[in-house]
Tab-separated table of C-alpha atoms and ligand atoms in Angstrom:
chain	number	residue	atom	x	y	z
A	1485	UNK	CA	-193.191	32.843	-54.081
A	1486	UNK	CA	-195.631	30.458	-53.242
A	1487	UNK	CA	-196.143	28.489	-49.780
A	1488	UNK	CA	-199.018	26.406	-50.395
A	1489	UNK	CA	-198.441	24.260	-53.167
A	1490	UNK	CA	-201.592	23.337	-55.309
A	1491	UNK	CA	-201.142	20.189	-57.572
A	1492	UNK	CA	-203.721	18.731	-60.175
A	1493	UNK	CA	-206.203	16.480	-58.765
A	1494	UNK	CA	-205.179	13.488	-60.897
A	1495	UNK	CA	-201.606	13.957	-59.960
A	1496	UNK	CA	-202.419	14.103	-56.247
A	1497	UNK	CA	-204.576	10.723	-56.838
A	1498	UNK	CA	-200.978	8.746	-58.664
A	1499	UNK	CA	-198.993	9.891	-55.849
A	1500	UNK	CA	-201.555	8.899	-53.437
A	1501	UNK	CA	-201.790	5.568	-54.923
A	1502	UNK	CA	-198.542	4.562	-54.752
A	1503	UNK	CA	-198.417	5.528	-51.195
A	1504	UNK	CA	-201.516	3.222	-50.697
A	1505	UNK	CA	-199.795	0.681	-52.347
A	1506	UNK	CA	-196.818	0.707	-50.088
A	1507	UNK	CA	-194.373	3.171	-51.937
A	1508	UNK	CA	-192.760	6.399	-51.099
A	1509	UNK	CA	-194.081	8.680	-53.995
A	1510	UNK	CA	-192.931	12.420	-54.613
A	1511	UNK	CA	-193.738	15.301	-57.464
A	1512	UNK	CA	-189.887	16.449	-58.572
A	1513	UNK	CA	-188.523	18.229	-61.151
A	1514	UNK	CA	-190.101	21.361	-62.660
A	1515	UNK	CA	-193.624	20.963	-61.764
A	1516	UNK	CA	-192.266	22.230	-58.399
A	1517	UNK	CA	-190.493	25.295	-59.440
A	1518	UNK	CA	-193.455	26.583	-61.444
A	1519	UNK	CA	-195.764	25.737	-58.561
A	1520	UNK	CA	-193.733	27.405	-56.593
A	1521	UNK	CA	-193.310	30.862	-58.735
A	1522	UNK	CA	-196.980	30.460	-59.331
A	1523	UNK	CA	-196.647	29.070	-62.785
A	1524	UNK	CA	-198.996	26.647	-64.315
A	1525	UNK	CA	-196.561	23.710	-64.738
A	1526	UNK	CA	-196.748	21.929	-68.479
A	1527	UNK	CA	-196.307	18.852	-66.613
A	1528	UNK	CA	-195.356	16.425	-64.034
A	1529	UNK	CA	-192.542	14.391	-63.430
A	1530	UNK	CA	-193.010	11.827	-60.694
A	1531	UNK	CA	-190.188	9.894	-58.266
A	1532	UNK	CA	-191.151	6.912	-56.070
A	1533	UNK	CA	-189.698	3.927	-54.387
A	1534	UNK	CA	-191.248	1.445	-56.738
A	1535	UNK	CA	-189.659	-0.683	-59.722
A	1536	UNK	CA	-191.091	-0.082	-63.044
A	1537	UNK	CA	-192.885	-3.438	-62.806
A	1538	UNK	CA	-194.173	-2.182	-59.419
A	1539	UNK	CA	-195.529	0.889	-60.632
A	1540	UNK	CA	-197.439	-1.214	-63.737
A	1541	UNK	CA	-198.687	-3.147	-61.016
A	1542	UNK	CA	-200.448	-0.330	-59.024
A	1543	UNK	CA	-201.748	1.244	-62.002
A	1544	UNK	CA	-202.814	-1.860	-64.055
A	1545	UNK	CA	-201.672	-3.324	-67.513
A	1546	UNK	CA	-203.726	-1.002	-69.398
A	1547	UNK	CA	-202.997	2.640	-67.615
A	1548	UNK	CA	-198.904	1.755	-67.265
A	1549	UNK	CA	-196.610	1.288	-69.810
A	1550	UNK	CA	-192.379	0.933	-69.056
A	1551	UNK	CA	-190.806	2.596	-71.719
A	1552	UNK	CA	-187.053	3.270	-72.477
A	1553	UNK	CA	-183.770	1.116	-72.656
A	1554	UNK	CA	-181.380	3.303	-70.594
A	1555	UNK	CA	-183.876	5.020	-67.934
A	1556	UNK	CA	-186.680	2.410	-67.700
A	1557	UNK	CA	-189.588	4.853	-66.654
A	1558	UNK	CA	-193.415	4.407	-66.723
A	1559	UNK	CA	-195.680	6.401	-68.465
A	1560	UNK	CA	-199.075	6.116	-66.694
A	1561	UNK	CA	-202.107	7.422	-68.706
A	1562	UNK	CA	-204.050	10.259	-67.003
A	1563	UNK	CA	-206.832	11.520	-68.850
A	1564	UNK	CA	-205.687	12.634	-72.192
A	1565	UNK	CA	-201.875	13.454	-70.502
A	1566	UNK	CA	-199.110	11.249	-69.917
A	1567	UNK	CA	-197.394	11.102	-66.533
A	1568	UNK	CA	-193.501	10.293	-66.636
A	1569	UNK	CA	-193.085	8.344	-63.079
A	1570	UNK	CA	-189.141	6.811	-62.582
A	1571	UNK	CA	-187.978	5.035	-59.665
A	1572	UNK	CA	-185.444	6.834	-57.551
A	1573	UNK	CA	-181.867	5.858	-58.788
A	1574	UNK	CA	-178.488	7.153	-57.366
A	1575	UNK	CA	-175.198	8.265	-58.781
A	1576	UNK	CA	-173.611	5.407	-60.746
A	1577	UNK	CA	-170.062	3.896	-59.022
A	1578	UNK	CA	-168.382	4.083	-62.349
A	1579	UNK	CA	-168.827	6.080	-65.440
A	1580	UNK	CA	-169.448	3.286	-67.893
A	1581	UNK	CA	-168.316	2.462	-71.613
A	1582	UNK	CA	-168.873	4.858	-74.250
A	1583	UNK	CA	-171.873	4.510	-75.800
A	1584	UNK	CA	-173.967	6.151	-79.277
A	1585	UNK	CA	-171.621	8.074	-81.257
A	1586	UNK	CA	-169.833	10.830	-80.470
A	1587	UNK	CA	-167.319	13.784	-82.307
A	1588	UNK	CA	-164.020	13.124	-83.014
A	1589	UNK	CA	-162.390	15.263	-79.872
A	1590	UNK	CA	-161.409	13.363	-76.886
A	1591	UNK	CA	-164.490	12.379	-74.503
A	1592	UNK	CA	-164.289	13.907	-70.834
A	1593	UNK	CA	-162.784	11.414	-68.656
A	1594	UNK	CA	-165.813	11.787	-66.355
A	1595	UNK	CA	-168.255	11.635	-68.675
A	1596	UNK	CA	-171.573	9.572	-67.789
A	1597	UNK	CA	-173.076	6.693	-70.085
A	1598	UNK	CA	-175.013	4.835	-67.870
A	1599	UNK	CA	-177.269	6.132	-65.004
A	1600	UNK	CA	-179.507	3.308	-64.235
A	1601	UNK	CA	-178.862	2.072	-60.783
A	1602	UNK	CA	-182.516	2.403	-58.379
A	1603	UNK	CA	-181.220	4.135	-55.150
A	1604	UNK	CA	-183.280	6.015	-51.948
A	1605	UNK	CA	-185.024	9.439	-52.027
A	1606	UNK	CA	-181.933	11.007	-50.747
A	1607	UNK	CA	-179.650	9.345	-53.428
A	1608	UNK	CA	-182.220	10.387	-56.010
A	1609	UNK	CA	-181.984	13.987	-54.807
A	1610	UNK	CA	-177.996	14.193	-54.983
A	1611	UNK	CA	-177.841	12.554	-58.421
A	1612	UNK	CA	-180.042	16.015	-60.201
A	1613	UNK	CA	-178.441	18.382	-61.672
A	1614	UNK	CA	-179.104	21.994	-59.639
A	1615	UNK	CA	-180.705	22.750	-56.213
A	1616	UNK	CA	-183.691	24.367	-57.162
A	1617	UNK	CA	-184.492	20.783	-59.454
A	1618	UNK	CA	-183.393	18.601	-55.876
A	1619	UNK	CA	-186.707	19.235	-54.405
A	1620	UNK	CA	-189.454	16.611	-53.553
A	1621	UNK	CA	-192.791	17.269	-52.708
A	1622	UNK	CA	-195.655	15.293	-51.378
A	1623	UNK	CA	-198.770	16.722	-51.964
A	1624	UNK	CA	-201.066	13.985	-49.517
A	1625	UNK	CA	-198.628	15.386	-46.475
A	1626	UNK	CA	-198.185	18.423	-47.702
A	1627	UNK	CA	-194.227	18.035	-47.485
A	1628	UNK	CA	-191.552	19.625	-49.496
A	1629	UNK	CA	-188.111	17.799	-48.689
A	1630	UNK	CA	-184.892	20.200	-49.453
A	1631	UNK	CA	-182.024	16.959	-49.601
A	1632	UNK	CA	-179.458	19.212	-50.610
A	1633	UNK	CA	-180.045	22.274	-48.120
A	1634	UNK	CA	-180.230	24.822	-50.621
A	1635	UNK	CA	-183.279	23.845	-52.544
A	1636	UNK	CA	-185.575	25.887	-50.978
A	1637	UNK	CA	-183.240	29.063	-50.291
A	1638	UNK	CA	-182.223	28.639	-54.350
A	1639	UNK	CA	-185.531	28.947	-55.266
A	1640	UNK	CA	-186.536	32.040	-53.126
A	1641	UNK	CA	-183.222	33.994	-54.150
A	1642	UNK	CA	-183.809	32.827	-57.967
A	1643	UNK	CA	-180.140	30.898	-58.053
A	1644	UNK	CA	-178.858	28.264	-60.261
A	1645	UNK	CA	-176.400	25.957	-58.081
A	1646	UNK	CA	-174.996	22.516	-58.780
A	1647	UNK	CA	-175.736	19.780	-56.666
A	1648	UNK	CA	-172.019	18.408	-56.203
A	1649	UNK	CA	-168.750	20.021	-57.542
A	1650	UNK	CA	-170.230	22.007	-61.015
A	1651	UNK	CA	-166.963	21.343	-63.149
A	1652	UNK	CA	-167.388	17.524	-62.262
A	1653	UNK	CA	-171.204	17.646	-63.036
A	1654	UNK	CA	-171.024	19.455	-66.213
A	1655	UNK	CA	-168.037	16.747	-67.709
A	1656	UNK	CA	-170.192	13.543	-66.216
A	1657	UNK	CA	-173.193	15.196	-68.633
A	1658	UNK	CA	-172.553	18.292	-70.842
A	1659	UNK	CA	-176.168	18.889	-71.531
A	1660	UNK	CA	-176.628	19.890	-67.678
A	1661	UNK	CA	-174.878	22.914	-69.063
A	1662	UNK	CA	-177.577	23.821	-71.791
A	1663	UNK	CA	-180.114	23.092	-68.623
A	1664	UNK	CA	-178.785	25.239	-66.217
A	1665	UNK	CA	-179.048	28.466	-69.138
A	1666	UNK	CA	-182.941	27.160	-69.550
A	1667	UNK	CA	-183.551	27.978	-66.328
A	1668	UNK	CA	-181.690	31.111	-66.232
A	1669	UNK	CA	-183.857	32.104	-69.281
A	1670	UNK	CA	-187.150	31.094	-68.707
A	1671	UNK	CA	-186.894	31.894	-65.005
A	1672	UNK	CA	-184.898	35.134	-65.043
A	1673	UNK	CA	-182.547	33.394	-62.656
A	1674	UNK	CA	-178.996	34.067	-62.099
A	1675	UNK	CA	-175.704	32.356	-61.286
A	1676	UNK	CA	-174.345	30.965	-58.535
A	1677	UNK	CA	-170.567	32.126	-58.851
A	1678	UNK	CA	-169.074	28.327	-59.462
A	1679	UNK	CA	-171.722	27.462	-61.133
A	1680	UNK	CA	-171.466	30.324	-63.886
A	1681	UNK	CA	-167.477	29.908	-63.853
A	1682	UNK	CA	-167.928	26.526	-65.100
A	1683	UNK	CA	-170.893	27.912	-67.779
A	1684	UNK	CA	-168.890	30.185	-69.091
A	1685	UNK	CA	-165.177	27.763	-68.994
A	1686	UNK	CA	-167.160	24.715	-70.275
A	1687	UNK	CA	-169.913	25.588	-72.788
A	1688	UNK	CA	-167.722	23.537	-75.618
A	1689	UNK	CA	-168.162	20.470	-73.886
A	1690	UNK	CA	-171.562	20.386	-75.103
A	1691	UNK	CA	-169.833	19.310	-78.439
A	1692	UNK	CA	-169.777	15.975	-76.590
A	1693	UNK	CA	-173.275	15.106	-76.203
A	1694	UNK	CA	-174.941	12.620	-78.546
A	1695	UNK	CA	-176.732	14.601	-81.474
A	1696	UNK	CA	-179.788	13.492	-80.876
A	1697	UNK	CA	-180.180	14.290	-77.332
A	1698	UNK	CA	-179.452	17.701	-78.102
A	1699	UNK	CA	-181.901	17.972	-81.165
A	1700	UNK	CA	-184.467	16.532	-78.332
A	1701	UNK	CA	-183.627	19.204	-76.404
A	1702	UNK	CA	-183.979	22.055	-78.952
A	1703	UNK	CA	-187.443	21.052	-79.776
A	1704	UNK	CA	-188.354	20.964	-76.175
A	1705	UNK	CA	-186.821	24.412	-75.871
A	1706	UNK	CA	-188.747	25.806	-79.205
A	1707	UNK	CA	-191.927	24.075	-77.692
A	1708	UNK	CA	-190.872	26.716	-74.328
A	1709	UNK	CA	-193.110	29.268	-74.078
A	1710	UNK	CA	-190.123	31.625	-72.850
A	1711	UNK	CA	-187.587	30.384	-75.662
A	1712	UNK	CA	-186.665	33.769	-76.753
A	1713	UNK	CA	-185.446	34.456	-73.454
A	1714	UNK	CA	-183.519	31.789	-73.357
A	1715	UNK	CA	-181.596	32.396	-76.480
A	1716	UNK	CA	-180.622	35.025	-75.200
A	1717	UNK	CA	-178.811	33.527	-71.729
A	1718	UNK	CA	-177.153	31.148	-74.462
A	1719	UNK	CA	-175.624	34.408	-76.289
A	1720	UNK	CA	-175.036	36.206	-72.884
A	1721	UNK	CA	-173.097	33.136	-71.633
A	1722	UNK	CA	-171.167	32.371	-74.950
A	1723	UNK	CA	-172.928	28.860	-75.612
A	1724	UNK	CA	-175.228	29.935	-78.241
A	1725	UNK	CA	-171.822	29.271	-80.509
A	1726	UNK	CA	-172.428	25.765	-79.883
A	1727	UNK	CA	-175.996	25.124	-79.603
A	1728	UNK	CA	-177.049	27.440	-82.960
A	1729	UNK	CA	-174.212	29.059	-84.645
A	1730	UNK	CA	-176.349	30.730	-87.402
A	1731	UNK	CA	-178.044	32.706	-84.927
A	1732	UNK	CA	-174.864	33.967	-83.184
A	1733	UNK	CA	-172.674	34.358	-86.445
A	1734	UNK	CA	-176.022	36.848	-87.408
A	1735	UNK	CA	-176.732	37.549	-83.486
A	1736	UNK	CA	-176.006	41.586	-84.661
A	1737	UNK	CA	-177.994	41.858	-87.535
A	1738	UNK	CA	-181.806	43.222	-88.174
A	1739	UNK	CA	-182.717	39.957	-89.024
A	1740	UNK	CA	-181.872	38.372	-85.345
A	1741	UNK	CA	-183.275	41.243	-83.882
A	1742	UNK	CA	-186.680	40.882	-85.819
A	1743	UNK	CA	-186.722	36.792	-85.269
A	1744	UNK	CA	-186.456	37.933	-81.790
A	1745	UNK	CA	-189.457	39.904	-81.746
A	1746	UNK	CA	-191.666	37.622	-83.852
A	1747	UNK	CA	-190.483	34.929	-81.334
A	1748	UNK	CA	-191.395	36.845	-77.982
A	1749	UNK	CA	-194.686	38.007	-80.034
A	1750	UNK	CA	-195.411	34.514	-80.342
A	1751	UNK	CA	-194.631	32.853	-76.830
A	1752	UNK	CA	-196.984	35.613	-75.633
A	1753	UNK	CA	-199.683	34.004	-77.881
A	1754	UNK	CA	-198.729	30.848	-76.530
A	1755	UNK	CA	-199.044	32.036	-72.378
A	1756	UNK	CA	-202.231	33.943	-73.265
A	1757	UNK	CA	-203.342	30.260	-74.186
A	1758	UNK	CA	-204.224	31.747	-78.087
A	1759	UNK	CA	-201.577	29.847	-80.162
A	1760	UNK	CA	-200.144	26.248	-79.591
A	1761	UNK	CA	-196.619	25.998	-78.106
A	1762	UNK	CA	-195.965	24.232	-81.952
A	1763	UNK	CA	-192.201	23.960	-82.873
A	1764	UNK	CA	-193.047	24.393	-86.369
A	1765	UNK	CA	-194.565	27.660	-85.954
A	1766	UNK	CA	-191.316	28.764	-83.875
A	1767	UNK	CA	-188.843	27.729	-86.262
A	1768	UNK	CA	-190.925	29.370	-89.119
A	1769	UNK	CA	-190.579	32.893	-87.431
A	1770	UNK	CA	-187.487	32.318	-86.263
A	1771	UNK	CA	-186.234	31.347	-89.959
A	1772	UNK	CA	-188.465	34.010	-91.698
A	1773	UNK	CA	-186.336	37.220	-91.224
A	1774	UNK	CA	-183.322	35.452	-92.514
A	1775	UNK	CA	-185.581	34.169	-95.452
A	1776	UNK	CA	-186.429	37.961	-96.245
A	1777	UNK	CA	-182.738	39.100	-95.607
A	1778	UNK	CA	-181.716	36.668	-98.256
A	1779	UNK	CA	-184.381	36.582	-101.103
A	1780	UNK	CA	-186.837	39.460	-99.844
A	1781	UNK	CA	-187.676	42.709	-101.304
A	1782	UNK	CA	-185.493	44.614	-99.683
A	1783	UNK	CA	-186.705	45.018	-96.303
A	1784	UNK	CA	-187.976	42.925	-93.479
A	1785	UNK	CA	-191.852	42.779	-93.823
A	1786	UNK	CA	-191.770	42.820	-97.515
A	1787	UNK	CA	-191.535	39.603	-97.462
A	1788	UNK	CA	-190.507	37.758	-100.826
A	1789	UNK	CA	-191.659	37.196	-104.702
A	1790	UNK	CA	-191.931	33.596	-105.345
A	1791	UNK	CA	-190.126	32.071	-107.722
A	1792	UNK	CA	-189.181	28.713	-108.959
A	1793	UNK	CA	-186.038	28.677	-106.503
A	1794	UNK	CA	-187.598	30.166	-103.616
A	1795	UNK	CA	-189.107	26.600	-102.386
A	1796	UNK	CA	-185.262	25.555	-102.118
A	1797	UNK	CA	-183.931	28.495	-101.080
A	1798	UNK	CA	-186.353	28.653	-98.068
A	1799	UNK	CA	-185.342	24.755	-97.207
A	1800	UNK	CA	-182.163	25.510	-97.096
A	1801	UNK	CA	-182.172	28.714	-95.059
A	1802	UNK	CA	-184.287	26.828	-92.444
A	1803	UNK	CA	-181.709	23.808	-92.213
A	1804	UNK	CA	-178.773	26.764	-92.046
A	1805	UNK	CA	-180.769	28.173	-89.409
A	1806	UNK	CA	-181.334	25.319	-87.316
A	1807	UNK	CA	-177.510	23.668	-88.008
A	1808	UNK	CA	-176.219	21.388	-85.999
A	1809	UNK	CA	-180.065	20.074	-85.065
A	1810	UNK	CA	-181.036	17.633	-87.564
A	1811	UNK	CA	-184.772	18.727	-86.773
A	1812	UNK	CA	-187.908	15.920	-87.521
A	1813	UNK	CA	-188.233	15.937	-91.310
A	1814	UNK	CA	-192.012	16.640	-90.872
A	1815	UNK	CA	-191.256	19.482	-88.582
A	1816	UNK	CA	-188.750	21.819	-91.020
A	1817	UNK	CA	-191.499	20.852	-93.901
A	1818	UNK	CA	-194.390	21.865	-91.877
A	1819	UNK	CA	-191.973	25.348	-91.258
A	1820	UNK	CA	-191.180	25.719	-94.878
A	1821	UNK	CA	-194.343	25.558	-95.706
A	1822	UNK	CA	-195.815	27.897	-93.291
A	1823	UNK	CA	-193.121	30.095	-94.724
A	1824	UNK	CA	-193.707	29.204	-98.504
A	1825	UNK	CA	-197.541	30.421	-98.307
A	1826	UNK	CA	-196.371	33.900	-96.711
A	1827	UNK	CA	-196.426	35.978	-99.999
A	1828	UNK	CA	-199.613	34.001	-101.076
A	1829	UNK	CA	-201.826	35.983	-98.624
A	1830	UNK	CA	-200.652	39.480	-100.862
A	1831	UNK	CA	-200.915	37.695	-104.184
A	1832	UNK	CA	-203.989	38.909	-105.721
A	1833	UNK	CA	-203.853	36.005	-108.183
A	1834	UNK	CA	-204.062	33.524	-105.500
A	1835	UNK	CA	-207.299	32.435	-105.144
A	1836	UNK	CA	-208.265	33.255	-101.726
A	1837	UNK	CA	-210.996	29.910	-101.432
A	1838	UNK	CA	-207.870	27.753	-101.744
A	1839	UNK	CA	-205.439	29.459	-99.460
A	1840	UNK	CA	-208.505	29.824	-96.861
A	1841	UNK	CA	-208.904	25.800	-97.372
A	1842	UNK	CA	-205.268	24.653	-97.543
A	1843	UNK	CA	-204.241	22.246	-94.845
A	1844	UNK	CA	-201.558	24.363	-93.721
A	1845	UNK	CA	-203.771	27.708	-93.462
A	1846	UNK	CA	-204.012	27.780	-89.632
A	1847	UNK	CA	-199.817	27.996	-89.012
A	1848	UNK	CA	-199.286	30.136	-91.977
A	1849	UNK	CA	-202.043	32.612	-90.951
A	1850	UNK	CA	-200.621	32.623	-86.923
A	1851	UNK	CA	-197.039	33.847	-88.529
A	1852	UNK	CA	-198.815	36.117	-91.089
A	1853	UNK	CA	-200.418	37.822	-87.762
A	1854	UNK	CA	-197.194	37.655	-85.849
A	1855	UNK	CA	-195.636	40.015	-88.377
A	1856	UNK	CA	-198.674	42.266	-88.334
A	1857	UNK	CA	-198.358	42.740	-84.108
A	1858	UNK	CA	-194.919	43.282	-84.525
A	1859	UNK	CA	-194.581	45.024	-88.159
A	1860	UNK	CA	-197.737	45.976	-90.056
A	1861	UNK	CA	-199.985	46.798	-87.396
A	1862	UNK	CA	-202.959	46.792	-90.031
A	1863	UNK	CA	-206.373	45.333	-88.556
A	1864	UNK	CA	-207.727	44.721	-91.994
A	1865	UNK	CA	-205.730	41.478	-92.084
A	1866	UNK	CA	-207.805	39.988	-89.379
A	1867	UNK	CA	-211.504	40.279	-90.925
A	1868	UNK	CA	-209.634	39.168	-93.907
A	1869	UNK	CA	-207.808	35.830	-92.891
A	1870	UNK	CA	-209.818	34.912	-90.369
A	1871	UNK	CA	-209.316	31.836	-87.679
A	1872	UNK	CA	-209.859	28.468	-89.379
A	1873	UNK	CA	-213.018	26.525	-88.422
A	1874	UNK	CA	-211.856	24.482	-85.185
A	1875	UNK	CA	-210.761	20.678	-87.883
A	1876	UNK	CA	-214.258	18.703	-87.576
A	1877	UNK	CA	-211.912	15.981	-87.970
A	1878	UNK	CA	-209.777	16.431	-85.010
A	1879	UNK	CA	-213.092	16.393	-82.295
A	1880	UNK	CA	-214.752	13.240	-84.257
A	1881	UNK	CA	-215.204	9.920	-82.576
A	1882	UNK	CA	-215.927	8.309	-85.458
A	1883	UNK	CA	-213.931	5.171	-87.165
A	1884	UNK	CA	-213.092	6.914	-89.985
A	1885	UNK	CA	-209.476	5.988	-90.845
A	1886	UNK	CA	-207.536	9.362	-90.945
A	1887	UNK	CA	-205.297	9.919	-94.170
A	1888	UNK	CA	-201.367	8.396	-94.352
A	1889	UNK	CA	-199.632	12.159	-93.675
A	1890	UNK	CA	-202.139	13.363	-90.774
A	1891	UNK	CA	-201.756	10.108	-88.913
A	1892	UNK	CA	-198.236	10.914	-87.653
A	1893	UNK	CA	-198.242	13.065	-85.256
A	1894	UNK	CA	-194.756	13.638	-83.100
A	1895	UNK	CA	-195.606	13.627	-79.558
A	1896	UNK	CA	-193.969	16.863	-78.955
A	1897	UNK	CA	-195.907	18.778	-81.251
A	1898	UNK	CA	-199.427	18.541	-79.088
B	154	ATP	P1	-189.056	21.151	-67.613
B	154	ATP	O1	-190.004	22.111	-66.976
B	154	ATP	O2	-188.397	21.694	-68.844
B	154	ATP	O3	-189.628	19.754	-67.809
B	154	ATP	P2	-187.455	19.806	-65.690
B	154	ATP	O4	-186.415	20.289	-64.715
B	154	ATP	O5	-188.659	19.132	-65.119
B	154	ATP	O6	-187.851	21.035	-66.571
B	154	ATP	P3	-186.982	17.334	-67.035
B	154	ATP	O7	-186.180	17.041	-68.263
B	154	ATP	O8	-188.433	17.028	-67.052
B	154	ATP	O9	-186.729	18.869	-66.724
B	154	ATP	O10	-186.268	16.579	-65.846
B	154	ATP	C1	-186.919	16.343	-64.606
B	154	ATP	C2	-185.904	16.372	-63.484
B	154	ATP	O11	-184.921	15.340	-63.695
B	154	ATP	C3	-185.086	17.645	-63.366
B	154	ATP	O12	-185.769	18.656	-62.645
B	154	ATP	C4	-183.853	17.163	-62.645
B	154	ATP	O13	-184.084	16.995	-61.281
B	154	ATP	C5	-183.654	15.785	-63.251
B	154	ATP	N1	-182.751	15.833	-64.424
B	154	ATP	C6	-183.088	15.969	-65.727
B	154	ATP	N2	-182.004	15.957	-66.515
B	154	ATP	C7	-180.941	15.788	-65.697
B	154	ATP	C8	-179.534	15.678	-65.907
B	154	ATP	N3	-179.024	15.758	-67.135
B	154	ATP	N4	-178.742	15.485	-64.832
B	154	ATP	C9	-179.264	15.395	-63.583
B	154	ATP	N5	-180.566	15.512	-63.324
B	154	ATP	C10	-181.410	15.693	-64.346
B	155	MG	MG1	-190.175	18.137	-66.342
């Protein structure tokens, strides 16, 4: 565990700004716990004392933007990365009106629709959702503030605790519950005894939560470079029922067990910095096993003949797979695609030229090598699919206009 937290210079320079300009200004969230373990963090999330409009006004028209109807926060530009930075809010009085739409089964009484009132530091702290996520720290005084009292202790003894009574929590906001497994997951953490009571007793709340928040959520967890370990928290602690019941109904089978592998192969790609963290990619390997089980030759790694069907039968295994999420349209094309070229690269009719120069060739080859660390284990594949030429088009400063389908990019798929 690390004492001497080192932030990135341009994240040091927003806090210090706001302090300049008057403003209590802390680094929260999970930028703290991987500093702490030593982690490089992904990003930064950023409390202070300031309105939204105050914050634009430090930073300037043009470097601040307030985004967001519920939680008005303010993404400041930093180089090429976005900084989140939200003003410190507390607990609401009430729990508000219903709001979005929700399944038919009676809403918990407690539940939480609007979470928008600007509070102190303190407040701020008590309103997150576990200990170890309750910590501030300012980098200019080198101070980490532990509101709750068992911040700091939580993080040293790897625990997941609730701030506040964990039943209550979990009701006010059911996808606290999905949160708490992430960390248990990706950090190897375990359980505080309440806290895992109410995991385990309340996982079917989850059915509560608006859709979309949740399908948010799964593409921030396939984007996680430890996702396979968390998968497997949501199976240990029953919620993987809820959150991707194609996976658990098949959680036994040689399928799971290989999407497993091909997903661990690849978030090792991803923290040796050789592969993108790109959801596409994850729900193609994830989805490819069960394409195999179902149309393949017989055995995983034999992949699959194509066919006139297969096309179909491959989008519909990947929505099966992904069921309840309704995942971006772009994304589970971009992953049926990745996993429609797979028997190309064995097809000695395929032209070789064209696959080499498709627009999908760089995806389709990274799953075509995950299979061969995991499976194959033949080096010839590499010499012959190599690595794409790094996109000319991608580095170029010119005014070109790009074309209609590689203009929309989702901002989680960096
Ligand atoms: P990650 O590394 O995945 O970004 P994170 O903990 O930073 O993890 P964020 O979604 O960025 O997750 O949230 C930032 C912080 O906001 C959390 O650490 C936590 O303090 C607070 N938070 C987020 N969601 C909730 C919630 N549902 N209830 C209470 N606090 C929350
Ligand atoms: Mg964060």
């Amino acid at each position: 565990m690390r004492d001497n937290l080192v932030v990135a210079k341009p994240i040091y320079e927003i806090v210090r700004k706001l302090q300049d300009g008057g403003f209590a200004a802390y680094i929260v969230g999970g930028a703290i716990r991987d500093l702490m373990l030593g982690r490089e963090p992904k990003d930064y999330d950023i409390s202070t004392s300031a309105t939204p409009e105050e914050i634009r006004t430090v930073f300037g028209r043009r470097q601040a933007r307030i985004i967001g109807k519920r939680f008005r926060l303010v993404h400041v530009r930093c180089g090429h990365e976005i900084v989140e930075i939200s003003t410190f809010r507390r607990n609401p009085d009430d729990t508000g009106q219903i709001a979005g739409k929700h399944k038919q089964q009676a809403v918990p009484e407690n539940m939480i629709f609007r979470d928008n009132d600007f509070g102190t530091a303190e407040e701020d702290a008590w309103r997150r959702d576990f200990t170890v996520n309750a910590l501030f720290y300012d980098p200019v005084h080198d101070d980490l503030i532990d509101y709750t009292g068992c911040g700091i202790d939580d993080m040293h003894a790897g625990v997941v605790r609730v701030v506040g009574e964990a039943e209550l929590r979990f009701e006010e906001d059911p996808v606290r519950i999905l949160r708490a497994l992430k960390l248990v997951g990706q950090y190897g953490f375990t359980f505080e005894a309440k806290t895992e009571l109410a995991v385990r007793a309340h996982g079917d709340l989850i059915l509560h939560a608006a859709a979309s928040r949740l399908s948010l959520e799964m593409e921030k967890i396939l984007k996680n470079a430890y996702c396979d370990g968390i998968f497997n928290a949501f199976h240990d602690y029953g919620f993987l029922q809820y959150c991707l019941p194609y996976l658990e109904a098949n959680w036994n089978s040689p399928a799971r067990t290989y999407a497993m592998q091909l997903l661990a192969e690849r978030n090792s790609h991803v923290l040796e910095g050789r592969y993108r963290n790109s959801i596409s990619l994850a729900m193609a390997v994830i989805a490819l096993p069960f394409v195999e089980a179902e149309i393949g030759l017989g055995q995983h790694g034999k992949l699959w003949k194509k066919n006139h069907r297969s096309g179909a039968d491959i989008r519909r295994i990947v929505s099966d797979v992904f069921q309840p999420h309704n995942m971006i349209k772009r994304l589970a094309m971009s992953a049926q695609n990745i996993l429609s070229s797979q028997p190309d690269f064995f097809n000695p009719e395929k032209k070789r030229s064209t696959l080499l120069h498709s627009s999908g060739y760089g995806h389709a080859r990274e799953v075509l090598m995950l299979q061969n660390a995991v499976l194959w284990h033949d080096d010839k594949l590499t010499s012959t699919w190599p690595r794409p030429m790094p996109s000319k088009r991608r580095h170029s400063h010119s005014n070109h206009k790009r074309p209609k389908k590689r203009k929309v990019q989702h901002k989680n798929e960096k």
